[in-house]
Coordinates of N, CA and C in Angstrom, one line a residue:
M1 N -93.3 146.8 -50.4 CA -94.1 147.9 -49.9 C -94.1 147.9 -48.4
T2 N -93.8 149.1 -47.8 CA -93.8 149.2 -46.4 C -95.1 149.8 -45.9
A3 N -95.8 149.2 -45.0 CA -97.1 149.8 -44.5 C -96.9 151.1 -43.8
N4 N -97.9 151.9 -43.8 CA -97.9 153.2 -43.1 C -97.8 152.8 -41.6
Q5 N -97.0 153.6 -40.9 CA -96.8 153.3 -39.5 C -97.7 154.2 -38.6
K6 N -98.4 153.6 -37.6 CA -99.2 154.3 -36.7 C -98.6 154.4 -35.4
R7 N -98.7 155.5 -34.7 CA -98.1 155.7 -33.4 C -98.9 156.7 -32.6
D8 N -98.8 156.7 -31.3 CA -99.4 157.7 -30.4 C -98.4 158.8 -30.3
L9 N -98.9 160.1 -30.5 CA -98.0 161.2 -30.5 C -98.7 162.3 -29.7
P10 N -98.6 162.3 -28.3 CA -99.2 163.4 -27.6 C -98.8 164.8 -28.0
M11 N -99.8 165.7 -28.2 CA -99.5 167.0 -28.7 C -100.0 168.0 -27.7
P12 N -99.2 169.2 -27.6 CA -99.7 170.3 -26.7 C -100.8 171.0 -27.4
M13 N -101.6 171.7 -26.6 CA -102.6 172.6 -27.2 C -101.9 173.6 -28.2
Q14 N -102.6 173.9 -29.3 CA -102.0 174.7 -30.3 C -102.7 176.1 -30.4
F15 N -102.0 177.1 -31.0 CA -102.6 178.4 -31.2 C -102.3 178.9 -32.6
C16 N -103.2 179.5 -33.3 CA -102.9 180.0 -34.6 C -103.7 181.3 -34.8
D17 N -103.2 182.1 -35.8 CA -103.8 183.4 -36.0 C -105.0 183.4 -36.9
A18 N -105.9 184.3 -36.6 CA -107.2 184.4 -37.4 C -107.5 185.9 -37.5
S19 N -108.7 186.3 -37.9 CA -109.0 187.7 -38.1 C -110.4 188.0 -37.7
L20 N -110.5 189.3 -37.2 CA -111.8 189.9 -37.0 C -112.3 190.6 -38.2
R21 N -113.6 190.7 -38.3 CA -114.2 191.5 -39.4 C -115.0 192.7 -38.8
A22 N -114.3 193.8 -38.6 CA -114.8 194.9 -37.9 C -116.1 195.4 -38.6
Q23 N -116.1 195.4 -39.9 CA -117.3 195.9 -40.7 C -118.5 195.1 -40.4
S24 N -118.4 193.9 -39.8 CA -119.5 193.0 -39.6 C -120.2 193.3 -38.2
F25 N -119.7 194.3 -37.5 CA -120.2 194.6 -36.2 C -121.7 195.0 -36.3
D26 N -122.5 194.4 -35.5 CA -124.0 194.6 -35.5 C -124.3 195.3 -34.1
K27 N -124.6 196.6 -34.2 CA -124.8 197.4 -33.0 C -126.0 196.9 -32.2
S28 N -127.1 196.5 -33.0 CA -128.3 196.1 -32.3 C -128.2 194.9 -31.5
T29 N -127.2 194.0 -31.8 CA -127.1 192.7 -31.1 C -125.7 192.7 -30.4
N30 N -124.9 193.7 -30.6 CA -123.5 193.7 -30.0 C -122.7 192.5 -30.4
T31 N -122.8 192.1 -31.7 CA -122.1 190.9 -32.2 C -121.1 191.3 -33.3
I32 N -120.2 190.4 -33.5 CA -119.2 190.6 -34.6 C -118.9 189.2 -35.2
E33 N -118.6 189.2 -36.5 CA -118.2 187.9 -37.1 C -116.7 187.7 -37.1
V34 N -116.2 186.5 -37.0 CA -114.8 186.2 -37.1 C -114.5 185.1 -38.1
I35 N -113.4 185.2 -38.7 CA -112.8 184.1 -39.5 C -111.8 183.4 -38.6
W36 N -112.0 182.3 -38.1 CA -111.1 181.7 -37.1 C -110.1 180.7 -37.7
T37 N -110.3 180.4 -39.0 CA -109.2 179.6 -39.7 C -109.5 179.7 -41.2
T38 N -108.4 179.7 -42.0 CA -108.5 179.6 -43.4 C -107.7 178.4 -43.9
G39 N -107.3 177.5 -43.0 CA -106.6 176.3 -43.3 C -105.1 176.6 -43.4
A40 N -104.5 177.0 -42.3 CA -103.1 177.4 -42.4 C -102.1 176.3 -42.6
T41 N -101.0 176.7 -43.3 CA -99.8 175.8 -43.3 C -98.7 176.7 -42.7
V42 N -98.3 176.4 -41.5 CA -97.2 177.2 -40.9 C -96.1 176.3 -40.4
T43 N -94.9 176.9 -40.3 CA -93.8 176.2 -39.9 C -93.7 176.3 -38.3
K44 N -93.6 175.1 -37.7 CA -93.6 175.0 -36.2 C -92.4 174.2 -35.8
R45 N -92.1 174.3 -34.5 CA -91.0 173.5 -34.0 C -91.5 172.5 -32.9
G46 N -91.1 171.3 -33.1 CA -91.5 170.2 -32.2 C -90.3 169.6 -31.5
R47 N -90.5 168.5 -30.8 CA -89.4 167.9 -30.1 C -88.3 167.4 -31.1
D48 N -88.7 167.0 -32.3 CA -87.8 166.5 -33.3 C -87.3 167.5 -34.3
G49 N -87.6 168.8 -34.1 CA -87.2 169.8 -35.0 C -88.4 170.5 -35.7
Y50 N -88.1 171.2 -36.7 CA -89.1 172.0 -37.4 C -90.0 171.1 -38.4
Y51 N -91.2 171.5 -38.6 CA -92.1 170.8 -39.5 C -93.1 171.8 -40.0
D52 N -93.8 171.5 -41.1 CA -94.9 172.3 -41.7 C -96.2 171.7 -41.2
E53 N -97.0 172.5 -40.5 CA -98.3 172.0 -40.1 C -99.4 172.5 -41.0
E54 N -100.1 171.6 -41.6 CA -101.2 171.9 -42.5 C -102.6 171.6 -41.8
L55 N -103.4 172.6 -41.6 CA -104.7 172.3 -41.0 C -105.7 172.0 -42.2
I56 N -106.4 170.9 -42.1 CA -107.4 170.5 -43.1 C -108.7 171.1 -42.6
V57 N -109.3 171.9 -43.4 CA -110.6 172.6 -43.0 C -111.7 172.0 -43.8
S58 N -112.4 171.1 -43.1 CA -113.6 170.5 -43.7 C -114.5 170.0 -42.6
A59 N -115.7 169.7 -43.0 CA -116.7 169.2 -42.0 C -116.2 167.9 -41.3
N60 N -115.5 167.1 -42.0 CA -115.0 165.8 -41.5 C -113.8 166.0 -40.6
A61 N -113.0 167.1 -40.8 CA -111.8 167.2 -40.1 C -111.9 168.1 -38.8
V62 N -112.8 169.0 -38.7 CA -112.9 169.9 -37.6 C -114.1 169.6 -36.7
R63 N -113.8 169.4 -35.4 CA -114.9 169.2 -34.4 C -115.4 170.5 -33.9
L64 N -116.6 170.8 -34.2 CA -117.2 172.2 -33.9 C -118.0 172.2 -32.6
A65 N -118.2 171.1 -31.9 CA -119.1 171.0 -30.8 C -118.7 172.0 -29.7
R66 N -117.4 172.1 -29.4 CA -117.1 173.0 -28.2 C -117.3 174.5 -28.6
L67 N -117.0 174.9 -29.8 CA -117.3 176.2 -30.2 C -118.8 176.5 -30.2
N68 N -119.6 175.5 -30.7 CA -121.0 175.7 -30.8 C -121.7 175.6 -29.5
A69 N -121.0 175.2 -28.5 CA -121.6 175.1 -27.1 C -121.5 176.5 -26.4
G70 N -120.9 177.5 -27.1 CA -120.7 178.8 -26.5 C -119.4 179.0 -26.0
A71 N -118.3 178.6 -26.7 CA -116.9 178.8 -26.2 C -116.6 180.2 -25.9
S72 N -115.7 180.4 -25.0 CA -115.3 181.7 -24.6 C -114.5 182.5 -25.6
F73 N -114.7 183.8 -25.6 CA -113.8 184.7 -26.4 C -113.0 185.5 -25.4
L74 N -111.7 185.2 -25.4 CA -110.8 185.6 -24.3 C -109.9 186.8 -24.7
D75 N -109.4 187.4 -23.6 CA -108.3 188.4 -23.8 C -107.0 187.7 -23.8
T76 N -106.4 187.5 -24.9 CA -105.0 187.0 -25.0 C -104.8 185.6 -24.4
H77 N -105.8 184.7 -24.6 CA -105.7 183.3 -24.1 C -105.6 183.2 -22.6
R78 N -105.9 184.2 -21.9 CA -105.9 184.1 -20.4 C -107.1 183.4 -19.9
D79 N -106.9 182.1 -19.6 CA -108.1 181.3 -19.2 C -108.1 181.0 -17.7
G80 N -107.3 181.8 -16.9 CA -107.3 181.5 -15.5 C -108.3 182.2 -14.7
S81 N -109.0 183.1 -15.3 CA -110.0 183.9 -14.6 C -111.2 184.3 -15.5
V82 N -112.4 184.3 -14.9 CA -113.5 184.7 -15.7 C -113.5 186.2 -16.1
S83 N -112.7 187.0 -15.4 CA -112.5 188.4 -15.8 C -111.9 188.6 -17.2
S84 N -111.3 187.5 -17.7 CA -110.6 187.6 -19.0 C -111.6 187.3 -20.1
I85 N -112.8 186.9 -19.8 CA -113.8 186.7 -20.9 C -114.4 188.0 -21.4
I86 N -114.2 188.3 -22.6 CA -114.8 189.5 -23.2 C -115.9 189.2 -24.2
G87 N -116.3 188.0 -24.3 CA -117.4 187.6 -25.1 C -117.5 186.1 -25.2
S88 N -118.4 185.6 -26.1 CA -118.5 184.2 -26.3 C -119.1 183.9 -27.7
V89 N -118.8 182.7 -28.1 CA -119.3 182.3 -29.4 C -120.8 182.0 -29.3
I90 N -121.6 182.6 -30.2 CA -123.0 182.4 -30.2 C -123.3 180.9 -30.6
P91 N -124.0 180.2 -29.7 CA -124.2 178.7 -30.0 C -124.8 178.5 -31.4
G92 N -124.2 177.6 -32.1 CA -124.7 177.2 -33.4 C -124.1 178.0 -34.5
S93 N -123.3 179.1 -34.2 CA -122.9 180.0 -35.3 C -121.5 179.5 -35.9
A94 N -120.8 178.7 -35.2 CA -119.5 178.2 -35.8 C -119.8 177.2 -36.9
R95 N -119.1 177.4 -38.0 CA -119.4 176.6 -39.2 C -118.2 176.6 -40.1
I96 N -118.2 175.6 -41.1 CA -117.2 175.6 -42.1 C -117.8 175.9 -43.4
A97 N -117.2 176.9 -44.2 CA -117.8 177.3 -45.5 C -116.7 177.8 -46.4
D98 N -116.6 177.2 -47.6 CA -115.6 177.6 -48.6 C -114.2 177.6 -48.0
G99 N -113.9 176.5 -47.3 CA -112.5 176.3 -46.8 C -112.2 177.2 -45.6
R100 N -113.1 177.9 -45.0 CA -112.9 178.8 -43.9 C -113.7 178.4 -42.7
G101 N -113.2 178.7 -41.5 CA -114.0 178.5 -40.3 C -114.5 179.9 -39.9
L102 N -115.8 179.9 -39.7 CA -116.5 181.2 -39.4 C -117.3 181.0 -38.1
A103 N -117.5 182.2 -37.4 CA -118.3 182.2 -36.2 C -118.8 183.6 -35.9
K104 N -119.8 183.7 -35.1 CA -120.3 185.0 -34.6 C -120.1 185.1 -33.1
I105 N -119.5 186.2 -32.7 CA -119.2 186.5 -31.3 C -120.1 187.5 -30.7
A106 N -120.7 187.1 -29.5 CA -121.4 188.1 -28.7 C -120.5 188.8 -27.8
L107 N -120.3 190.1 -27.9 CA -119.3 190.8 -27.1 C -119.9 191.2 -25.8
S108 N -119.0 191.3 -24.8 CA -119.4 191.6 -23.4 C -119.9 193.0 -23.3
P109 N -121.1 193.2 -22.6 CA -121.6 194.6 -22.4 C -121.1 195.2 -21.1
A110 N -120.3 194.5 -20.3 CA -119.8 194.9 -19.0 C -118.9 196.1 -19.1
P111 N -119.1 197.1 -18.2 CA -118.3 198.3 -18.2 C -116.8 198.1 -18.1
S112 N -116.4 197.0 -17.4 CA -115.0 196.7 -17.3 C -114.4 196.2 -18.6
D113 N -115.2 195.8 -19.5 CA -114.7 195.3 -20.8 C -114.8 196.4 -21.9
A114 N -115.4 197.5 -21.6 CA -115.8 198.5 -22.6 C -114.7 199.0 -23.5
D115 N -113.5 199.2 -22.9 CA -112.4 199.7 -23.7 C -111.9 198.7 -24.7
T116 N -111.8 197.4 -24.3 CA -111.3 196.4 -25.3 C -112.4 196.2 -26.3
V117 N -113.7 196.1 -25.9 CA -114.7 195.9 -26.9 C -114.9 197.0 -27.9
L118 N -114.7 198.3 -27.4 CA -114.7 199.4 -28.3 C -113.6 199.3 -29.4
K119 N -112.4 198.9 -29.0 CA -111.3 198.8 -29.9 C -111.6 197.7 -31.0
I120 N -112.3 196.7 -30.5 CA -112.7 195.6 -31.5 C -113.7 196.2 -32.5
K121 N -114.7 196.9 -31.9 CA -115.8 197.4 -32.8 C -115.2 198.4 -33.8
E122 N -114.2 199.2 -33.4 CA -113.7 200.2 -34.3 C -112.6 199.7 -35.2
G123 N -112.2 198.4 -35.1 CA -111.2 197.8 -35.9 C -109.8 198.1 -35.4
V124 N -109.6 198.7 -34.3 CA -108.3 198.9 -33.7 C -107.6 197.5 -33.4
I125 N -108.4 196.7 -32.7 CA -108.0 195.3 -32.5 C -108.5 194.4 -33.6
R126 N -107.6 193.9 -34.4 CA -108.0 193.1 -35.6 C -107.6 191.7 -35.5
N127 N -106.6 191.4 -34.7 CA -106.1 190.0 -34.7 C -106.8 189.2 -33.6
I128 N -107.1 188.0 -34.0 CA -107.6 187.0 -33.0 C -106.7 185.7 -33.2
S129 N -106.8 184.9 -32.2 CA -106.0 183.6 -32.2 C -107.0 182.5 -31.8
V130 N -106.9 181.4 -32.4 CA -107.7 180.2 -32.0 C -106.9 179.2 -31.3
G131 N -107.4 178.7 -30.2 CA -106.8 177.6 -29.4 C -107.4 176.3 -29.9
Y132 N -106.6 175.3 -30.2 CA -107.1 174.1 -30.7 C -106.3 172.9 -30.2
A133 N -107.0 171.7 -30.2 CA -106.3 170.5 -29.9 C -106.3 169.6 -31.1
I134 N -105.2 168.9 -31.3 CA -105.0 168.0 -32.4 C -105.2 166.6 -32.0
H135 N -106.1 165.9 -32.7 CA -106.5 164.5 -32.3 C -105.9 163.5 -33.3
R136 N -105.7 163.8 -34.6 CA -105.1 162.9 -35.5 C -104.3 163.7 -36.6
V137 N -103.1 163.2 -36.9 CA -102.3 163.8 -37.9 C -101.7 162.8 -38.8
E138 N -101.5 163.2 -40.1 CA -100.8 162.3 -41.0 C -99.4 163.0 -41.3
I139 N -98.3 162.3 -41.1 CA -97.0 162.8 -41.3 C -96.4 162.3 -42.6
V140 N -95.9 163.3 -43.3 CA -95.2 163.0 -44.6 C -93.7 163.4 -44.4
E141 N -92.8 162.5 -44.4 CA -91.4 162.8 -44.2 C -90.8 162.9 -45.6
R142 N -90.1 164.0 -45.9 CA -89.6 164.3 -47.2 C -88.1 164.5 -47.2
D143 N -87.4 163.9 -48.2 CA -86.0 164.0 -48.3 C -85.6 165.5 -48.6
G144 N -84.7 166.0 -47.8 CA -84.2 167.4 -48.0 C -85.2 168.5 -47.7
A145 N -86.3 168.2 -47.0 CA -87.3 169.2 -46.7 C -87.9 168.8 -45.4
M146 N -88.5 169.8 -44.7 CA -89.2 169.6 -43.5 C -90.4 168.6 -43.7
P147 N -90.7 167.8 -42.7 CA -91.9 166.9 -42.8 C -93.1 167.8 -42.8
I148 N -94.2 167.2 -43.3 CA -95.5 167.8 -43.3 C -96.4 167.1 -42.3
Y149 N -96.9 167.8 -41.4 CA -97.9 167.3 -40.4 C -99.3 167.7 -40.9
S150 N -100.0 166.9 -41.6 CA -101.3 167.2 -42.1 C -102.4 166.8 -41.1
V151 N -103.0 167.9 -40.5 CA -103.9 167.7 -39.3 C -105.3 167.4 -39.9
V152 N -105.7 166.1 -39.7 CA -107.0 165.7 -40.3 C -108.1 165.5 -39.3
D153 N -107.8 165.8 -38.0 CA -108.8 165.7 -37.0 C -108.4 166.7 -35.9
W154 N -109.1 167.8 -35.8 CA -108.7 168.8 -34.8 C -109.9 169.5 -34.2
E155 N -109.7 170.2 -33.0 CA -110.8 170.7 -32.3 C -110.5 172.1 -31.7
P156 N -111.1 173.1 -32.3 CA -111.0 174.4 -31.7 C -111.8 174.5 -30.4
F157 N -111.2 175.2 -29.3 CA -111.9 175.2 -28.1 C -112.0 176.6 -27.5
E158 N -111.3 177.6 -28.0 CA -111.5 179.0 -27.6 C -111.0 179.9 -28.6
L159 N -111.5 181.1 -28.6 CA -111.0 182.2 -29.4 C -110.5 183.3 -28.5
S160 N -109.5 184.1 -29.0 CA -108.9 185.2 -28.2 C -108.6 186.4 -29.1
A161 N -108.8 187.5 -28.5 CA -108.3 188.8 -29.1 C -106.9 188.9 -28.7
V162 N -106.0 189.2 -29.6 CA -104.5 189.4 -29.3 C -104.0 190.6 -29.9
A163 N -103.0 191.2 -29.2 CA -102.3 192.4 -29.7 C -101.4 192.2 -30.9
V164 N -100.7 191.1 -30.8 CA -99.7 190.7 -31.9 C -99.9 189.2 -32.2
P165 N -100.0 188.9 -33.5 CA -100.1 187.4 -33.8 C -99.0 186.7 -33.2
A166 N -99.3 185.5 -32.6 CA -98.3 184.7 -31.9 C -97.3 184.1 -32.8
D167 N -96.0 183.9 -32.3 CA -95.0 183.2 -33.1 C -95.3 181.7 -33.1
P168 N -95.2 181.1 -34.3 CA -95.5 179.7 -34.4 C -94.6 178.8 -33.6
G169 N -93.4 179.2 -33.4 CA -92.5 178.4 -32.5 C -92.9 178.4 -31.1
A170 N -93.5 179.5 -30.6 CA -94.0 179.6 -29.3 C -95.3 178.7 -29.1
Q171 N -96.1 178.8 -30.2 CA -97.3 178.0 -30.2 C -97.1 176.6 -30.0
V172 N -96.2 176.0 -30.7 CA -96.0 174.6 -30.6 C -95.5 174.1 -29.3
R173 N -94.8 175.0 -28.6 CA -94.3 174.7 -27.2 C -95.4 174.8 -26.2
G174 N -96.6 175.4 -26.6 CA -97.7 175.5 -25.7 C -97.6 176.6 -24.8
V175 N -96.7 177.6 -25.0 CA -96.6 178.8 -24.1 C -97.6 179.8 -24.6
R176 N -98.5 180.2 -23.7 CA -99.5 181.1 -24.0 C -99.0 182.6 -23.9
S177 N -99.7 183.5 -24.6 CA -99.3 184.8 -24.7 C -99.3 185.5 -23.3
S178 N -100.0 185.0 -22.3 CA -100.0 185.5 -21.0 C -98.8 185.1 -20.2
G179 N -98.0 184.2 -20.8 CA -96.8 183.7 -20.0 C -97.1 182.6 -19.2
A180 N -98.2 181.9 -19.4 CA -98.6 180.7 -18.6 C -97.6 179.6 -18.9
S181 N -97.6 178.6 -18.0 CA -96.7 177.5 -18.1 C -97.1 176.6 -19.2
E182 N -96.3 175.6 -19.5 CA -96.5 174.6 -20.5 C -97.9 174.0 -20.4
T183 N -98.7 173.9 -21.5 CA -100.0 173.3 -21.4 C -99.9 171.8 -21.4
S184 N -100.9 171.1 -20.9 CA -101.0 169.7 -20.9 C -101.0 169.1 -22.3
L185 N -100.6 167.9 -22.4 CA -100.6 167.2 -23.7 C -101.9 166.6 -24.0
V186 N -102.3 166.5 -25.3 CA -103.6 165.9 -25.7 C -103.3 164.7 -26.5
P187 N -103.9 163.6 -26.2 CA -103.7 162.3 -26.9 C -103.9 162.6 -28.4
C188 N -103.0 162.1 -29.2 CA -103.1 162.3 -30.7 C -102.6 161.0 -31.4
R189 N -103.3 160.6 -32.4 CA -103.0 159.5 -33.2 C -102.2 159.9 -34.5
A190 N -101.0 159.5 -34.6 CA -100.2 159.9 -35.8 C -100.0 158.8 -36.7
M191 N -100.0 159.0 -38.0 CA -99.7 158.0 -39.0 C -98.6 158.5 -39.9
V192 N -97.4 157.8 -39.9 CA -96.3 158.2 -40.7 C -96.5 157.5 -42.1
L193 N -96.7 158.3 -43.1 CA -97.0 157.8 -44.4 C -95.7 157.4 -45.2
T194 N -95.8 156.3 -45.9 CA -94.6 155.9 -46.7 C -94.7 156.5 -48.1
H195 N -93.5 156.6 -48.7 CA -93.4 157.3 -50.0 C -94.3 156.7 -51.1
D196 N -94.6 155.4 -51.0 CA -95.4 154.7 -52.0 C -96.9 154.7 -51.7
S197 N -97.3 155.4 -50.7 CA -98.8 155.4 -50.4 C -99.5 156.6 -51.1
M198 N -100.7 156.4 -51.4 CA -101.5 157.4 -52.0 C -101.6 158.7 -51.2
E199 N -101.8 158.5 -49.8 CA -101.9 159.6 -49.0 C -100.6 160.5 -49.0
W200 N -99.4 159.8 -49.1 CA -98.2 160.6 -49.1 C -98.1 161.4 -50.4
R201 N -98.5 160.8 -51.5 CA -98.5 161.5 -52.8 C -99.4 162.7 -52.8
R202 N -100.6 162.5 -52.2 CA -101.6 163.5 -52.2 C -101.1 164.7 -51.4
I203 N -100.6 164.5 -50.2 CA -100.2 165.6 -49.4 C -98.9 166.3 -50.0
N204 N -98.0 165.5 -50.6 CA -96.8 166.1 -51.1 C -97.1 166.9 -52.3
V205 N -98.0 166.5 -53.2 CA -98.4 167.3 -54.4 C -99.0 168.6 -53.9
R206 N -99.9 168.5 -52.9 CA -100.5 169.7 -52.4 C -99.5 170.7 -51.8
A207 N -98.4 170.2 -51.2 CA -97.4 171.1 -50.7 C -96.6 171.7 -51.8
I208 N -96.3 170.9 -52.8 CA -95.5 171.5 -54.0 C -96.3 172.6 -54.7
R209 N -97.6 172.3 -54.8 CA -98.5 173.3 -55.5 C -98.5 174.6 -54.7
R210 N -98.6 174.5 -53.4 CA -98.7 175.6 -52.5 C -97.4 176.4 -52.6
Q211 N -96.2 175.7 -52.6 CA -95.0 176.4 -52.7 C -94.8 177.1 -54.0
M212 N -95.3 176.6 -55.1 CA -95.3 177.2 -56.4 C -96.1 178.5 -56.4
M213 N -97.3 178.5 -55.8 CA -98.1 179.7 -55.7 C -97.5 180.7 -54.8
D214 N -96.8 180.3 -53.7 CA -96.1 181.3 -52.9 C -95.0 182.0 -53.6
N215 N -94.2 181.2 -54.4 CA -93.1 181.7 -55.2 C -93.7 182.7 -56.2
L216 N -94.8 182.4 -56.8 CA -95.4 183.3 -57.8 C -95.8 184.6 -57.2
R217 N -96.4 184.5 -56.0 CA -96.8 185.8 -55.4 C -95.6 186.6 -55.0
R218 N -94.6 186.0 -54.5 CA -93.4 186.8 -54.1 C -92.7 187.5 -55.3
A219 N -92.9 186.9 -56.5 CA -92.3 187.4 -57.7 C -93.1 188.6 -58.3
M220 N -94.3 188.8 -57.9 CA -95.1 189.8 -58.4 C -94.8 191.2 -57.7
P221 N -95.0 192.3 -58.4 CA -94.8 193.6 -57.8 C -95.8 193.7 -56.6
P222 N -95.4 194.4 -55.5 CA -96.3 194.5 -54.3 C -97.7 194.9 -54.6
H223 N -97.8 195.9 -55.5 CA -99.2 196.4 -55.8 C -100.1 195.5 -56.5
E224 N -99.5 194.4 -57.1 CA -100.3 193.4 -57.8 C -100.5 192.2 -57.0
R225 N -99.9 192.0 -55.9 CA -100.1 190.8 -55.1 C -101.5 190.8 -54.5
L226 N -102.1 189.6 -54.5 CA -103.4 189.4 -54.0 C -103.5 189.6 -52.5
A227 N -104.5 190.3 -52.1 CA -104.6 190.5 -50.6 C -104.9 189.2 -49.9
N228 N -105.5 188.3 -50.6 CA -105.8 187.0 -50.0 C -105.3 186.0 -50.9
P229 N -104.2 185.3 -50.6 CA -103.6 184.3 -51.5 C -104.6 183.1 -51.8
G230 N -105.7 183.1 -51.0 CA -106.7 182.1 -51.3 C -107.5 182.3 -52.6
D231 N -107.3 183.6 -53.2 CA -107.9 183.9 -54.4 C -107.3 183.2 -55.6
V232 N -106.1 182.6 -55.5 CA -105.4 182.0 -56.6 C -106.0 180.7 -57.0
S233 N -106.4 180.6 -58.2 CA -106.9 179.3 -58.7 C -108.0 178.7 -57.9
G234 N -108.7 179.4 -57.1 CA -109.7 178.8 -56.3 C -109.2 178.0 -55.1
H235 N -107.9 178.0 -54.8 CA -107.4 177.2 -53.7 C -107.1 178.2 -52.5
D236 N -107.3 177.7 -51.3 CA -107.1 178.5 -50.1 C -105.8 178.3 -49.6
F237 N -104.8 179.2 -49.8 CA -103.5 179.1 -49.2 C -103.3 180.2 -48.2
G238 N -104.4 180.6 -47.5 CA -104.3 181.7 -46.5 C -103.6 181.2 -45.2
T239 N -103.6 182.2 -44.3 CA -103.0 181.9 -43.0 C -104.2 181.8 -42.0
C240 N -103.9 181.0 -41.0 CA -104.9 180.7 -40.0 C -105.0 181.8 -39.0

């Protein structure tokens, strides 16, 4: 039996897609609720090629301190100027519930932000993206398939309104939507799991189950497909 291998694997800041809930806008408080993750599994590209990244969404896996300290709600990840701040996370509102990351955003009342904020209120702007750092990942290498990077310790640090959901390949390179340069690397502890370990079996079975459900949905007529794939068998296979 070969022991699981541990190694340091510096990772760039990551970005993934999430969603606004326009119907949740509260006019009296100028706030809106967001779903900032549903536990995505997306294909990304790293230094060694493509891989499937699976975000684990649980109280033990997600560090919420930075969001709950009042993290910024930005325009398209532009963090070089305070003029790009169009709101902030209400302290204490970020939480994990039913396999999803939720938070409440206080929108900016400033006249200079009025156009963007109005589009959010009316549901014209629906897409948001969460910026996060990865601290620990479990890697499952599979014969004839892309490896799985199961992210078991990660930290969201900002939310952004975006025009178009970002391409996963660009996210893994750390290129922001504003065209900023490569982001700095974050220390990350990686564990490469062996085929005979319980962790490898657990993650691999989860990937196979998810692939089966995706194939089932694609085989269904469009009008019968579930709007949220997380409705299937009580498992959350949604996108982040």
